[in-house]
Amino acid sequence: MAPRKLQLCTMDWQPDEQGLQQVLQLLKDSQSPNTATQRVVQDKLKQLNQFPDFNNYLIFVLTRLKSEDEPTRSLSGLILKNNVKAHYQSFPQPVAEFIKQECLNNIGDASSLIRATIGILITTIASKGELQMWPELLPQLCNLLNSEDYNTCEGAFGALQKICEDSSELLDSDALNRPLNIMIPKFLQFFKHCSPKIRSHAIACVNQFIMDRAQALMDNIDTFIEHLFALAVDEDPEVRKNVCRALVMLLEVRIDRLIPHMHSIIQYMLQRTQDNDENVALEACEFWLTLAEQPICKEVLSSHLVQLIPILVNGMKYSEIDIILLKGDVEEDEAIPDSEQDIKPRFHKSRTVTLQHEEDRTQDDEDGEDEDDDDDTLSDWNLRKCSAAALDVLANVFRDELLPHLLPLLKGLLFHPEWVIKESGILVLGAIAEGCMQGMVPYLPELIPHLIQCLSDKKALVRSIACWTLSRYAHWVVSQPPDMHLKPLMTELLKRILDSNKRVQEAACSAFATLEEEACTELVPYLSFILDTLVFAFGKYQHKNLLILYDAIGTLADSVGHHLNQPEYIQKLMPPLIQKWNELKDEDKDLFPLLECLSSVATALQSGFLPYCEPVYQRCVTLVQKTLAQAMMYNQQPDQYEAPDKDFMIVALDLLSGLAEGLGCHVEQLVARSNIMTLLFQCMQDTMPEVRQSSFALLGDLTKACFMHVKPCIAEFMPILGTNLNPEFISVCNNATWAIGEICMQMGAEMQPYVQMVLNNLVEIINRPNTPKTLLENTAITIGRLGYVCPQEVAPMLQQFIRPWCTSLRNIRDNEEKDSAFRGICMMIGVNPGGVVQDFIFFCDAVASWVSPKDDLRDMFYKILHGFKDQVGEENWQQFSEQFPPLLKERLAAFYGV
């Protein structure tokens, strides 16, 4: 295309015939599946983009060249959209004007594909900050809605819907003089339009403004709701879907307006959840999920459970399409390699240092296992998943009140001859496990053996769902005598780990990891048998399931700990792990789960890991070094180099932590022979919080394992630790705090020059409202440890932290960290007894939380308690101790004679 002078008058811009042919040829080529052709097309596009009026050609093909086929015209518009996205700012004014004009003049094209493409183009231009620069756009589109011509009205509505989706906040702002005040009433008029497509657009447009509570919509809310009710039985599924979507959102933001009609809305949603159109049913099913989160759920839904539960249960069956997509009739596929796009990206969760609590192992809130585990590859949200999720949340609201409606159904489902129905029954049982556990207990002795039997069903999809449901009841299984259910369950699950179906392997591996977490050391007698199975699976698994297998091995190591450190077990487990380790390249993301797994194994094996530690250690250091080097090159020349994937560095730092923790002082020679301290200095200052978080964990672990190598760096490290005591990044702050505490214990009195760098921040954090428990505990430990090594420096501030300090440490188990922190507090009270007087009851309570303090610590407590009692006199002490709860009174009298 010869570069031509731009003609300023845009209306009569005409393409050069030869140039037009070039553009058309390019559009034809770009529809070719051949990758070589695609590359040529990309180069050609780069070339053509040098010509300012190339974009005129593209819009011309889209809007005027009606002789061309629709896909080619649409493609021309989509390439133009990408250009607008990438560099609209540099379009010459006449070109931009020509494009905008052509869009508005042709929004009523006879082809729905072309109308939609022009709509996409308009909203892309609008979202490039052009809504302000294109003042005639919204008035013109709203005006076109009144057109007698269906295509024009539909095209304008389509464009408006896209603008509402992309720019909803801007439309409700003063920047544009609040166009919604005109647009919303206008949209509402079209709810009664004779064309279903237009009705659907109108609702979809208004729906964009519900969640943000746009004022113009709130002013018309009653009209909106009336109009929605009028469309409730619309014959068009798209309209019904948008009505359901609107009601679900209104439930979240304007429940006050729905409450008067709640009974009929629920009746309506019960019907829609059974709609023949699955998309409508799915939107309606979301209603139950949202309702479950509302405080009024129980009150308004109780009387409808009798209808709702069977509907949800019915929705939990696989549809015929699901079964085809899941290859439900393919039983054996273990030999078929995985396609790479099936493997979801994994995210590594960086190390956070936490303390053990009294109430033993509480389940983390983050472990909210989703219903998602049952049919992962259909990761699209569907009616089955939504129904199961709704049943799960409702079980958590109604608890055992749900069971009278469920149990009669369950019996029929679980023993049904048709596998699809039986499978849905097993899913139901898993979905209610959390909410209805109490009420289910009497039935479990009968149900668990039945589920274990289902593990050997001839249908793979039944076997896989049985794995998942059994994992939901693992806690109960482990609470029974091991021979009753644990042993049979474990035996069968291990067989399923070696199933010939990949989905079953995956479900069994995940379920086994859950069982390991629950059973912990109960598994020790079976370790040999477990390891044989897991190691055998190594040779059997395709790519995707290998990643889950690493997790099951890591969890096993976490669960049985040092019991794994037996020559026989190490001999089974380590060779295949090291073989994988050697096979993987430094840039392979499969290193993540393998490194995580090795980190758990190293921590569990302790000295047993020594023979393997050198190559593992070296490689981790190399990964950190490579990532840092790449980051530096990228920061200096971002156009020349790619940004590194810092996950490699994070996972490597975490494995180094695992090595330091597992090997203890044995890690010293490895550290001595490497430049890890220099690298750590850089990692601690990385811009990415997760890198800093893992760096501080490693710093703390190296401080414990080989302080001789950390000590020379303390003067450089401490200021960095101080600046990271920022609770905005909870995990970074937590690990930095913990590392400072570990450094205190090694430095002793030499910590003195650094106290002021960190103390004020720590005291501020411990007094902050809403600080997470873990961070509070670590902060209290570190303040105590600072006071232990430098009592003179810290004691003057005692009064500012003693109360939150005591309350945050009363629930922690007796351990070394708690011991050193309490010694610190006792020494500070010795220096500044006045600092504790006002909050002495809190100190008494914290002291009473000790089960068996070491003798010399008990003496310290004894002296302080008796010193205080002698100071105030018998009578005042009596009055003071009257405020104690009875349990505290008993403990102090029994242990300390006060």
mmCIF file of N, CA and C in Angstrom, residues 46 155 214 336 386 388 500 613 628 647 722 779 808 816 897:
data_model
loop_
_atom_site.group_PDB
_atom_site.id
_atom_site.type_symbol
_atom_site.label_atom_id
_atom_site.label_comp_id
_atom_site.label_asym_id
_atom_site.label_seq_id
_atom_site.Cartn_x
_atom_site.Cartn_y
_atom_site.Cartn_z
ATOM 1 N N LYS A 46 2.351 -5.621 11.233
ATOM 2 C CA LYS A 46 3.302 -4.654 11.806
ATOM 3 C C LYS A 46 3.658 -3.604 10.767
ATOM 4 N N GLY A 155 -28.839 -3.038 17.160
ATOM 5 C CA GLY A 155 -27.417 -2.712 17.095
ATOM 6 C C GLY A 155 -27.046 -1.669 18.139
ATOM 7 N N ALA A 214 -26.120 2.200 41.669
ATOM 8 C CA ALA A 214 -26.145 3.494 40.976
ATOM 9 C C ALA A 214 -27.389 4.278 41.403
ATOM 10 N N ILE A 336 -2.905 -42.752 28.209
ATOM 11 C CA ILE A 336 -3.005 -41.626 27.271
ATOM 12 C C ILE A 336 -2.334 -40.404 27.896
ATOM 13 N N CYS A 386 -23.265 -25.883 40.805
ATOM 14 C CA CYS A 386 -23.986 -24.841 41.522
ATOM 15 C C CYS A 386 -24.972 -25.467 42.516
ATOM 16 N N ALA A 388 -24.702 -28.413 43.945
ATOM 17 C CA ALA A 388 -23.933 -29.004 45.043
ATOM 18 C C ALA A 388 -23.438 -27.922 45.992
ATOM 19 N N SER A 500 -6.827 -47.553 36.918
ATOM 20 C CA SER A 500 -6.422 -47.403 35.519
ATOM 21 C C SER A 500 -7.086 -46.185 34.876
ATOM 22 N N CYS A 613 21.408 -33.878 50.262
ATOM 23 C CA CYS A 613 21.197 -32.448 50.419
ATOM 24 C C CYS A 613 22.059 -31.594 49.490
ATOM 25 N N LEU A 628 17.340 -13.673 40.148
ATOM 26 C CA LEU A 628 17.791 -12.315 40.487
ATOM 27 C C LEU A 628 18.503 -11.671 39.300
ATOM 28 N N ASP A 647 8.337 -17.012 40.953
ATOM 29 C CA ASP A 647 7.937 -18.199 41.718
ATOM 30 C C ASP A 647 9.093 -19.187 41.876
ATOM 31 N N GLY A 722 13.507 -4.030 59.970
ATOM 32 C CA GLY A 722 12.713 -2.962 60.595
ATOM 33 C C GLY A 722 11.706 -2.354 59.635
ATOM 34 N N THR A 779 4.431 -11.340 67.195
ATOM 35 C CA THR A 779 4.877 -10.026 67.679
ATOM 36 C C THR A 779 5.128 -10.095 69.182
ATOM 37 N N SER A 808 -2.541 -12.218 73.898
ATOM 38 C CA SER A 808 -2.236 -12.958 72.662
ATOM 39 C C SER A 808 -1.440 -14.228 72.933
ATOM 40 N N GLU A 816 9.409 -23.685 73.489
ATOM 41 C CA GLU A 816 10.629 -22.875 73.649
ATOM 42 C C GLU A 816 10.355 -21.395 73.425
ATOM 43 N N GLY A 897 0.230 -20.866 95.091
ATOM 44 C CA GLY A 897 -0.133 -20.585 96.479
ATOM 45 C C GLY A 897 -0.550 -19.138 96.717
#
